[in-house]
Coordinates of C-alpha atoms and ligand atoms in Angstrom, one line a residue:
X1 CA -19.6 -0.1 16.2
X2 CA -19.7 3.1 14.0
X3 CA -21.4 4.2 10.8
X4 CA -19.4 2.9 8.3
X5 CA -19.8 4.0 4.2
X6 CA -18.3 1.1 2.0
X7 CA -17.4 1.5 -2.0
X8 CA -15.9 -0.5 -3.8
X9 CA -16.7 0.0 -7.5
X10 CA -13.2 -2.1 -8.5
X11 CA -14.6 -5.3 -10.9
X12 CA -12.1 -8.1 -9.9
X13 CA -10.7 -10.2 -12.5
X14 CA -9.0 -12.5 -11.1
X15 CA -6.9 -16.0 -11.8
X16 CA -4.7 -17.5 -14.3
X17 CA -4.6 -16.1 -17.8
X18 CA -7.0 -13.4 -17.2
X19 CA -5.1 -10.7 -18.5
X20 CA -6.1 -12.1 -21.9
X21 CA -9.4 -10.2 -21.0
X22 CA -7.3 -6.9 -21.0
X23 CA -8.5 -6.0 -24.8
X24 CA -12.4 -6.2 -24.2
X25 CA -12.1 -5.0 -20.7
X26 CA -10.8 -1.8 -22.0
X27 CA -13.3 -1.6 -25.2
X28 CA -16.0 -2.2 -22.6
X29 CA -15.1 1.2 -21.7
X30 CA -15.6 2.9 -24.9
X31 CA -13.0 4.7 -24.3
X32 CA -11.2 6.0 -27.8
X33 CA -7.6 5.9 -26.5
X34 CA -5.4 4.8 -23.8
X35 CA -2.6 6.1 -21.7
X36 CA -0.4 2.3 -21.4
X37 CA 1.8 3.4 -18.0
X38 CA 4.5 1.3 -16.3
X39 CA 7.3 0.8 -14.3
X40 CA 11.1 0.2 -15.1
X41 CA 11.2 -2.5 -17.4
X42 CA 9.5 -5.7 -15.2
X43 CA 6.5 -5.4 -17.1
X44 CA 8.2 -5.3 -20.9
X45 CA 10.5 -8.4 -19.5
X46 CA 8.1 -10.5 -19.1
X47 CA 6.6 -10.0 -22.6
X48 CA 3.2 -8.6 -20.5
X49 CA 2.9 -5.5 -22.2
X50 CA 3.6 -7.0 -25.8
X51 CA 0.7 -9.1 -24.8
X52 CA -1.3 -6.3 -24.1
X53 CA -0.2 -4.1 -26.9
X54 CA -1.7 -7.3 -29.2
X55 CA -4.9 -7.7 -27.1
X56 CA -5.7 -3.5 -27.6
X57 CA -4.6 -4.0 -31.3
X58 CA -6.6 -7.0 -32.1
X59 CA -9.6 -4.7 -30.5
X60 CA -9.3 -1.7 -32.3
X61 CA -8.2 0.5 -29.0
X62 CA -5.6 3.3 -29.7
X63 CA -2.8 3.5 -27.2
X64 CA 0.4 5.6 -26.5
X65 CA 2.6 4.5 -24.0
X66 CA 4.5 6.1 -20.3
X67 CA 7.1 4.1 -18.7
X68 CA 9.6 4.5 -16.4
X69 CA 7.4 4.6 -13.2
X70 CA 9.8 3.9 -10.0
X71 CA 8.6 2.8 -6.4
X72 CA 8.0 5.9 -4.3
X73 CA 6.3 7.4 -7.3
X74 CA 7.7 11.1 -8.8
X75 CA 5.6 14.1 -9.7
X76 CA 7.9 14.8 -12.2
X77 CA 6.5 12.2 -14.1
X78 CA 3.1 12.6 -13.2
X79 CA 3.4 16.0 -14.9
X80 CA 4.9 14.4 -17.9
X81 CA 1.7 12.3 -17.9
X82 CA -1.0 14.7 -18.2
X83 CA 1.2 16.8 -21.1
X84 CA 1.1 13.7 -23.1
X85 CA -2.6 12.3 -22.2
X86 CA -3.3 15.7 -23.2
X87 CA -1.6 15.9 -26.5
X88 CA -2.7 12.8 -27.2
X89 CA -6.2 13.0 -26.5
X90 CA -6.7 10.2 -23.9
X91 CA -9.5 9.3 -22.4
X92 CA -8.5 6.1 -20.1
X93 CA -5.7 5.1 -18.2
X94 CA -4.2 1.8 -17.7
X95 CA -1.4 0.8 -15.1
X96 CA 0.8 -2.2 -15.7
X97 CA 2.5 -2.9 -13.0
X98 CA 2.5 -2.2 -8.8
X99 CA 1.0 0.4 -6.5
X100 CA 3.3 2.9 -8.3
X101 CA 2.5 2.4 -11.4
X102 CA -1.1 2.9 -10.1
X103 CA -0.8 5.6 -7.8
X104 CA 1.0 7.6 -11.0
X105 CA -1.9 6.8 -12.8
X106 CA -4.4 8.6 -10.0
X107 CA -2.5 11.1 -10.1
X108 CA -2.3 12.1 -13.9
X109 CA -6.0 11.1 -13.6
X110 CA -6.8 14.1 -11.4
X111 CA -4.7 16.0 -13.4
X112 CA -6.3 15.5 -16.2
X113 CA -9.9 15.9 -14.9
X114 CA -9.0 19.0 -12.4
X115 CA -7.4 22.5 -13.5
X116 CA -4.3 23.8 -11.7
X117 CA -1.7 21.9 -9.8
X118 CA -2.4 18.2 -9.1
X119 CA 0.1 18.5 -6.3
X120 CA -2.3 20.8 -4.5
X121 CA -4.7 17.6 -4.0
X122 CA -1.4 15.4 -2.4
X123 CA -0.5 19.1 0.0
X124 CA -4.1 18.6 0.9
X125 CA -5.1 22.6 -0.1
X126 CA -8.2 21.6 -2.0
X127 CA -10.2 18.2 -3.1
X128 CA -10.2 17.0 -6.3
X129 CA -13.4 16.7 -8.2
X130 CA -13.1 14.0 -10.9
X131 CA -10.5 11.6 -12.2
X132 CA -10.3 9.6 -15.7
X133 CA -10.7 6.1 -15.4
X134 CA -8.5 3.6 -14.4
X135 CA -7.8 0.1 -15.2
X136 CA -5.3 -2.0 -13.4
X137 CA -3.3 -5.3 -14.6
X138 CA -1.4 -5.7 -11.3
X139 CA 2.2 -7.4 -11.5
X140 CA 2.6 -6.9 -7.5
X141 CA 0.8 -8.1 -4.5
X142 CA 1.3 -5.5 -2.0
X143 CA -0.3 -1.9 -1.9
X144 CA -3.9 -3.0 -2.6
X145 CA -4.3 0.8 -4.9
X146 CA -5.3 -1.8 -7.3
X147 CA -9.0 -1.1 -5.3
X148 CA -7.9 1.8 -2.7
X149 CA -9.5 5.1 -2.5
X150 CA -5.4 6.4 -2.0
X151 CA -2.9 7.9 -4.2
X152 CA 1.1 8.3 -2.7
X153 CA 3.4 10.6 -5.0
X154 CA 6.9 11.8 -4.1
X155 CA 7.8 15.5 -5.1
X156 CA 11.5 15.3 -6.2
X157 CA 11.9 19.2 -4.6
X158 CA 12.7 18.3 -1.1
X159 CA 11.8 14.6 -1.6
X160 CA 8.5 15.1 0.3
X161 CA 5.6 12.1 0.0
X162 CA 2.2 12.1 0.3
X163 CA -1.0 10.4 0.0
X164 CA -4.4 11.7 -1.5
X165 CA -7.3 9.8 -0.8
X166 CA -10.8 10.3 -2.5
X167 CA -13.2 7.6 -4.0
X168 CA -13.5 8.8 -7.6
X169 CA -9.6 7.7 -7.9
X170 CA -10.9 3.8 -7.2
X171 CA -10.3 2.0 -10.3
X172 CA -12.5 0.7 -12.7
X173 CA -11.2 -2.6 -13.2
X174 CA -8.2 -4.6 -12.1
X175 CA -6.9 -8.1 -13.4
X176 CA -5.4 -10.1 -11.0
X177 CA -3.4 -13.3 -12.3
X178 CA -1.3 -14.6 -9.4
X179 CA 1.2 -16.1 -12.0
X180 CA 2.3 -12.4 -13.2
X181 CA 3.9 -12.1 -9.2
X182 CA 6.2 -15.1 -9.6
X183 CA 9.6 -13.1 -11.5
X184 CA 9.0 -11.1 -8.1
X185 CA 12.4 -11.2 -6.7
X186 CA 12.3 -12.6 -3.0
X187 CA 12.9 -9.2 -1.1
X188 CA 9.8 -7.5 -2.9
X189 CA 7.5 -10.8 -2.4
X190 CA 8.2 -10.2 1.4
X191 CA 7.8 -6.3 1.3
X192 CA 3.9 -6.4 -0.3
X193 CA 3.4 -9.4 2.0
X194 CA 4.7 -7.2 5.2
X195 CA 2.6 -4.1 3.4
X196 CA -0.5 -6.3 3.0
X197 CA -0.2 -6.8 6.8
X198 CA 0.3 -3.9 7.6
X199 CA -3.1 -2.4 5.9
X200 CA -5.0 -4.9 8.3
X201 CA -3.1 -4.1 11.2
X202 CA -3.2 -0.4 11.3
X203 CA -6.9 -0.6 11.0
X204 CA -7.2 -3.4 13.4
X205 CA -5.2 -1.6 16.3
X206 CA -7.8 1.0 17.5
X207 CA -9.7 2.6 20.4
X208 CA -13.0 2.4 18.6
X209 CA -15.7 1.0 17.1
X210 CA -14.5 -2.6 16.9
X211 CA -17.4 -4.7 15.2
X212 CA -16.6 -8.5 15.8
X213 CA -17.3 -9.6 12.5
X214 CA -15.0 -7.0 11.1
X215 CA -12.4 -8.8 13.9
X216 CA -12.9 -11.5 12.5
X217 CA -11.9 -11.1 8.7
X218 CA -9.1 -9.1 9.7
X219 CA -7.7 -11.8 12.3
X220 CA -8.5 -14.7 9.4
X221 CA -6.9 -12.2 6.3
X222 CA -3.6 -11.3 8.8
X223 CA -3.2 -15.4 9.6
X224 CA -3.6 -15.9 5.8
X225 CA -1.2 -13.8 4.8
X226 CA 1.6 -15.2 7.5
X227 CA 1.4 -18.6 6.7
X228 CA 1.3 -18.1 2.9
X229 CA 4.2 -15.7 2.6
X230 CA 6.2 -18.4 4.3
X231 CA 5.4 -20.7 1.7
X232 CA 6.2 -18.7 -0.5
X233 CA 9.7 -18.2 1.0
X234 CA 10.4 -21.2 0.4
X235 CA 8.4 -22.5 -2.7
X236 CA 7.8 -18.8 -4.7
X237 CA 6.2 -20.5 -7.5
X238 CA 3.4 -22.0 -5.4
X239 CA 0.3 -20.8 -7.2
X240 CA -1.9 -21.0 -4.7
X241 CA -0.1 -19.1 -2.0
X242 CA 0.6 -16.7 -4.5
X243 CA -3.3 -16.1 -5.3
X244 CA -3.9 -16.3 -1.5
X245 CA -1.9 -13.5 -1.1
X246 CA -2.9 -11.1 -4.3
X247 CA -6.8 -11.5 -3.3
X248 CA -5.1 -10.4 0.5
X249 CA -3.5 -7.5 -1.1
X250 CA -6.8 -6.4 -2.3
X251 CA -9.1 -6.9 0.6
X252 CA -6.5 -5.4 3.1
X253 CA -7.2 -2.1 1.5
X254 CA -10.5 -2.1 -0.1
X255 CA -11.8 -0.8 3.3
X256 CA -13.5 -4.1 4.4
X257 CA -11.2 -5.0 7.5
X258 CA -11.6 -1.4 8.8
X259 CA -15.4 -1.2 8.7
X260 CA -17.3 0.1 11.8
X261 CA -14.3 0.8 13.6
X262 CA -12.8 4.5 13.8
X263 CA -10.5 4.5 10.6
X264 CA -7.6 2.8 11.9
X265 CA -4.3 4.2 13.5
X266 CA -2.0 4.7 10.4
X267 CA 0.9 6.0 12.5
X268 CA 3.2 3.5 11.2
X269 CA 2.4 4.5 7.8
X270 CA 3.0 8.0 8.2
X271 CA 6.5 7.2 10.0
X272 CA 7.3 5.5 6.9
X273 CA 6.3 7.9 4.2
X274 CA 8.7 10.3 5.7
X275 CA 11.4 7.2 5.6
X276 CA 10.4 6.2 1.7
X277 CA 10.9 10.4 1.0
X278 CA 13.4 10.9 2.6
X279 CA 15.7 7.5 1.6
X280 CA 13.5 6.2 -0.8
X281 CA 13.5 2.6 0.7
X282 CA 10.8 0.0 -0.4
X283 CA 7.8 0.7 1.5
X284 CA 6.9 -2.4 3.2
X285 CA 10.5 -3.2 4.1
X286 CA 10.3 0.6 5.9
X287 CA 7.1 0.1 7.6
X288 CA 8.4 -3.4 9.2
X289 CA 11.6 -1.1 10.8
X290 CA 9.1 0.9 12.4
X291 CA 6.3 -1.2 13.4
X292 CA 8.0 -3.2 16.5
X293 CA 9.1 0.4 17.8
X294 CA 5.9 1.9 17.2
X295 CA 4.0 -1.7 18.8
X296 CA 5.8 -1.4 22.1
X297 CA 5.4 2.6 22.4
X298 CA 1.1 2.6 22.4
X299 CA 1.2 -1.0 23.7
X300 CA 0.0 0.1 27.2
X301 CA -3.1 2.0 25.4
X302 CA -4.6 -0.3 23.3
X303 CA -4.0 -3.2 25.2
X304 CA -6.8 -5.2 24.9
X305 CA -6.1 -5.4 20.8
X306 CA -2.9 -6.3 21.4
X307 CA -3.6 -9.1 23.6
X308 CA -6.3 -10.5 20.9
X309 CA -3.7 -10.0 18.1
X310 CA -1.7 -12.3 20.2
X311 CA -3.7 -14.9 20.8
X312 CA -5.8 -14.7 17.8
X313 CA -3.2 -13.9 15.0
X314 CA -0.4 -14.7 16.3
X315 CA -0.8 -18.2 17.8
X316 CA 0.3 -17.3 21.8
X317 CA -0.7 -19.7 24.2
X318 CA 0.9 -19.3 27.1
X319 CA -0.4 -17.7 30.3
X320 CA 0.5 -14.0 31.3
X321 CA -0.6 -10.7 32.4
X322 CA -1.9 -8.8 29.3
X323 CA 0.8 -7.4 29.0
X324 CA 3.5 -9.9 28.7
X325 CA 0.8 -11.6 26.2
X326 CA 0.9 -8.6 23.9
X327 CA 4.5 -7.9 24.1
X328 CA 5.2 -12.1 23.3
X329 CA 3.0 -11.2 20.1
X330 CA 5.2 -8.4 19.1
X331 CA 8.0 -10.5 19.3
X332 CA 6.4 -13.4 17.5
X333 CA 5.2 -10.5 14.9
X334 CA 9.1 -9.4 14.6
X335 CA 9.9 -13.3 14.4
X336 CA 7.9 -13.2 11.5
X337 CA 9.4 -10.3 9.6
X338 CA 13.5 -11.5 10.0
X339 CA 11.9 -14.7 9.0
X340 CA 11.0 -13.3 5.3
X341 CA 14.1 -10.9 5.3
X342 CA 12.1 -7.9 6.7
X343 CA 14.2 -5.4 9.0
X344 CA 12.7 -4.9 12.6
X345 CA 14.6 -1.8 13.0
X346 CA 16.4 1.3 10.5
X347 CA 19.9 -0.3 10.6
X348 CA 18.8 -3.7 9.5
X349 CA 16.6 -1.8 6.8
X350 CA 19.9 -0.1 5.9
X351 CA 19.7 3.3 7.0
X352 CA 21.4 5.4 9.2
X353 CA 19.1 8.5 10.2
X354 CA 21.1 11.2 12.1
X355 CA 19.4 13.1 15.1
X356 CA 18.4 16.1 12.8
X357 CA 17.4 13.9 10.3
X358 CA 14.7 12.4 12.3
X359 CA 13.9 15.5 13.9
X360 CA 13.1 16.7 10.4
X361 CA 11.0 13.4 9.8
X362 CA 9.2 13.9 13.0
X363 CA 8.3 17.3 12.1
X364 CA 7.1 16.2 8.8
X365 CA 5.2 13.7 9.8
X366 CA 3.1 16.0 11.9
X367 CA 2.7 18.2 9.9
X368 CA 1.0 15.8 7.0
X369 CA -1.1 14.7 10.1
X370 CA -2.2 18.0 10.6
X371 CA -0.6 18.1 14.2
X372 CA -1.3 14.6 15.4
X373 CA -2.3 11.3 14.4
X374 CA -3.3 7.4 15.5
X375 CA -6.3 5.0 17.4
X376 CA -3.9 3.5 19.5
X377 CA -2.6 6.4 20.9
X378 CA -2.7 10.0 19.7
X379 CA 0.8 10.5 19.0
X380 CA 2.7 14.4 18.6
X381 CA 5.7 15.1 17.0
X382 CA 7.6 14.5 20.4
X383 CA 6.1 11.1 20.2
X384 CA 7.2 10.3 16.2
X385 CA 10.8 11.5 17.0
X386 CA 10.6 9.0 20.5
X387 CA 9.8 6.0 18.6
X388 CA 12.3 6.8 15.3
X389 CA 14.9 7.1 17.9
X390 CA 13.8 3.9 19.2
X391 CA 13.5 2.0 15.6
X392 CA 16.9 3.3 14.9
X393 CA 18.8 0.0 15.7
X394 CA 21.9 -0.9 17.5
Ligands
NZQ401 O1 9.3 -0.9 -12.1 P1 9.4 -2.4 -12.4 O2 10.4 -2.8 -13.3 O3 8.0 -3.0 -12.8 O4 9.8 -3.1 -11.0 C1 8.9 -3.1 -9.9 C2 9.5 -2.3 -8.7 O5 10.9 -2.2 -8.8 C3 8.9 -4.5 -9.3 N1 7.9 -5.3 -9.9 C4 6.6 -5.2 -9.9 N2 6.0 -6.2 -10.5 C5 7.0 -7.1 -10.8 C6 8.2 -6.5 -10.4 N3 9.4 -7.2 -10.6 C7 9.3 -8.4 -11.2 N4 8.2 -9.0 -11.5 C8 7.0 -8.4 -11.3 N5 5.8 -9.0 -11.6 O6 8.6 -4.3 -7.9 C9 9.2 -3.1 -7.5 C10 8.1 -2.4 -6.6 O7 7.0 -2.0 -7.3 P2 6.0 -1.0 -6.7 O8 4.9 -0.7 -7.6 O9 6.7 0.2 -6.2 O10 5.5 -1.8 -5.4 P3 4.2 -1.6 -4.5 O11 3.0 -2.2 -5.1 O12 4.7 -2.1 -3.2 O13 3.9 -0.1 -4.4 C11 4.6 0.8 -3.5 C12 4.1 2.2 -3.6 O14 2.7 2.2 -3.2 C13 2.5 3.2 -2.2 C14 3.9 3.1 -1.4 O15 4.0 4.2 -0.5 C15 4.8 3.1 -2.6 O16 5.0 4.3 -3.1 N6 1.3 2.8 -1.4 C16 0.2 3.0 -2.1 C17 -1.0 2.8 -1.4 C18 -2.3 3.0 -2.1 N7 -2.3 3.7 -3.3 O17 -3.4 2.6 -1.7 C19 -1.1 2.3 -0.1 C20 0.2 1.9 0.5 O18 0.1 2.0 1.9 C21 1.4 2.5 0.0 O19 1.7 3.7 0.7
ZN402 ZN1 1.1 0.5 2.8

């Protein structure tokens, strides 16, 4: 077990109706105006923000308004952001809507609090040393930025995305009402629920530091999330499974399931960024075309986790060498994903990479690494291109 730091300054507000709350929560903050930010229209269909624009009304609470956030975030708008919070004068932020909306947010938040280029804290050249604050009213169970310390933005020029993470970014306050997820279509239900996984697992497979307890809420948070998304796959209106999973979403990513260990692997997610900037796919459907690959490549080096992810998470009974126990819970793990419409590999997730275009990801990839990256295994660029040619699909 390691030294571990944990912060999570997030209030949770959490259950049916609570985004009723949104109007004192935000005068709470004595904040005198706020930046409303959101998506592509989800958020106005649902006649959310017209609730919220009555709830900062009926408070007193100035607002202007930024939509048009899109999944896989753009700098372009970011910019936009700050130009108008600063016009405007606004002194709080609130995102409506996914881990887009909030990781925009972040980002004009440093923007605002930081002189020079905001993309300078994403290109990692320097560290940010403030950001305004953020409130959350989360329409998405999925990313968990909702009470991350991380921020992904896409640069248009070159498509190139990347994450910033620092704890003054943490939000201030996110409501959480399960019922807002449920005009989710199907396909996006599955990707946060693959995402939400995917948080747990990448801290979960590692060479150090494992604490048992720490095992333990991961193993209990990963079953959760399996058996509820399959409710949901069939019943998406099931209240409880949706709550089940939006608390998940949070706790996957807050930092509790990684604590004492070394950090986590992250590979998978950094194969994916260069995916999501490069053909813009939805993030958790991209990080389920790379995982099996990226499984079966480090499997011989963290084999121990494996095996316990098998048996543990996974349900595998059945006797084995290590070995064919871990590779049996990589199948059932794959099971899992074609049984909520995730891709196991590229093809299925739609795309087609050519040779130079996951050479060019490969070399990307490292390079955001600084060179190398992973628990499981340290993997090199030699390594990212081996398993994208393996995720590719027949
Ligand atoms: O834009 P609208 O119209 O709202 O539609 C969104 C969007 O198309 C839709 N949606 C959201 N709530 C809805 C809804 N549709 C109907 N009903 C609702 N209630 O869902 C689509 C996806 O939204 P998005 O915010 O992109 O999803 P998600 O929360 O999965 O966020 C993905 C982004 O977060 C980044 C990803 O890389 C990606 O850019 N991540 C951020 C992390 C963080 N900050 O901690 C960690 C993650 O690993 C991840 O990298
Ligand atoms: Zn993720």
């Amino acid at each position: 077990m390691f030294n571990f730091n944990y912060y999570t300054p997030t209030k949770i507000v959490f259950g049916k109706d609570t985004q009723q709350q949104i109007g004192k929560l935000v005068k709470e903050t004595r904040c005198s105006k706020v930046l409303i930010h959101y998506g592509g229209g989800s958020a106005e269909r649902s006649g959310l923000l017209a609730q919220i624009r009555t709830l900062l009304d009926q408070e007193g609470v100035a607002h202007v308004e930024l939509g048009g956030v899109v999944p896989n975030p753009r700098l372009s708008l970011v910019y936009e952001g700050i130009a108008l919070c600063r016009k405007e004068k606004v002194d709080f932020l609130l995102a409506v809507g996914g881990g887009s909306v909030v990781d925009s947010c972040k980002a004009i938040g440093y923007g605002l609090m930081n002189e020079g280029d905001v993309w300078d804290f994403y290109e990692h050249t320097r560290q940010a040393a403030a950001c305004m604050p953020i409130g959350v009213v989360l329409t998405i169970a999925a990313a968990g930025s909702e009470m991350s310390n991380s921020s992904v933005i896409t640069k248009e020029e070159g498509m190139v995305k990347r994450g910033y993470n620092n704890d003054i970014c943490r939000p201030v306050f996110a409501v959480m009402n399960p019922e807002l997820t449920m005009t989710l279509s199907d396909y996006q239900t599955a990707c946060g629920c693959t995402d939400i996984l995917m948080h747990t697992m990448e801290r979960y497979f590692t060479n150090g530091g494992n604490m048992e307890l720490t095992d333990a809420i991961a193993e209990a948070l990963m079953r959760t999330v399996i058996n509820h998304a399959l409710i949901l796959k069939d019943d998406p209106h099931n209240y409880a499974a949706r709550a089940e999973i939006m608390w998940a979403s949070s706790l996957s990513h807050n930092g509790l399931t990684g604590c004492g260990n070394d950090g986590g692997d992250f590979v998978s997610h950094g194969l994916e960024h260069e995916i999501g900037g490069m053909f813009d796919v939805a993030h958790g459907a991209g990080l389920a075309a790379v995982w099996g690959s990226w499984a079966r490549y480090v499997l011989k080096d963290c084999l121990p986790r494996f095996c316990r992810f098998a048996r543990n998470v996974m349900g595998i009974l059945e006797e084995g060498s290590e070995e064919e126990i871990a590779l049996k819970g990589i199948e059932a793990m794959e099971d899992f994903y074609r049984q909520i419409g995730m891709p196991t590999n590229m093809k299925e997730l739609g795309i087609e990479p050519t040779e130079e275009q996951m050479k060019a990801m490969a070399h990307m990839c490292s390079l955001a690494a600084g060179g190398c990256k992973g628990s499981a295994r340290k993997l090199y660029e030699r390594d990212m291109l081996n398993i994208y040619c393996m995720a590719r699909g027949v």
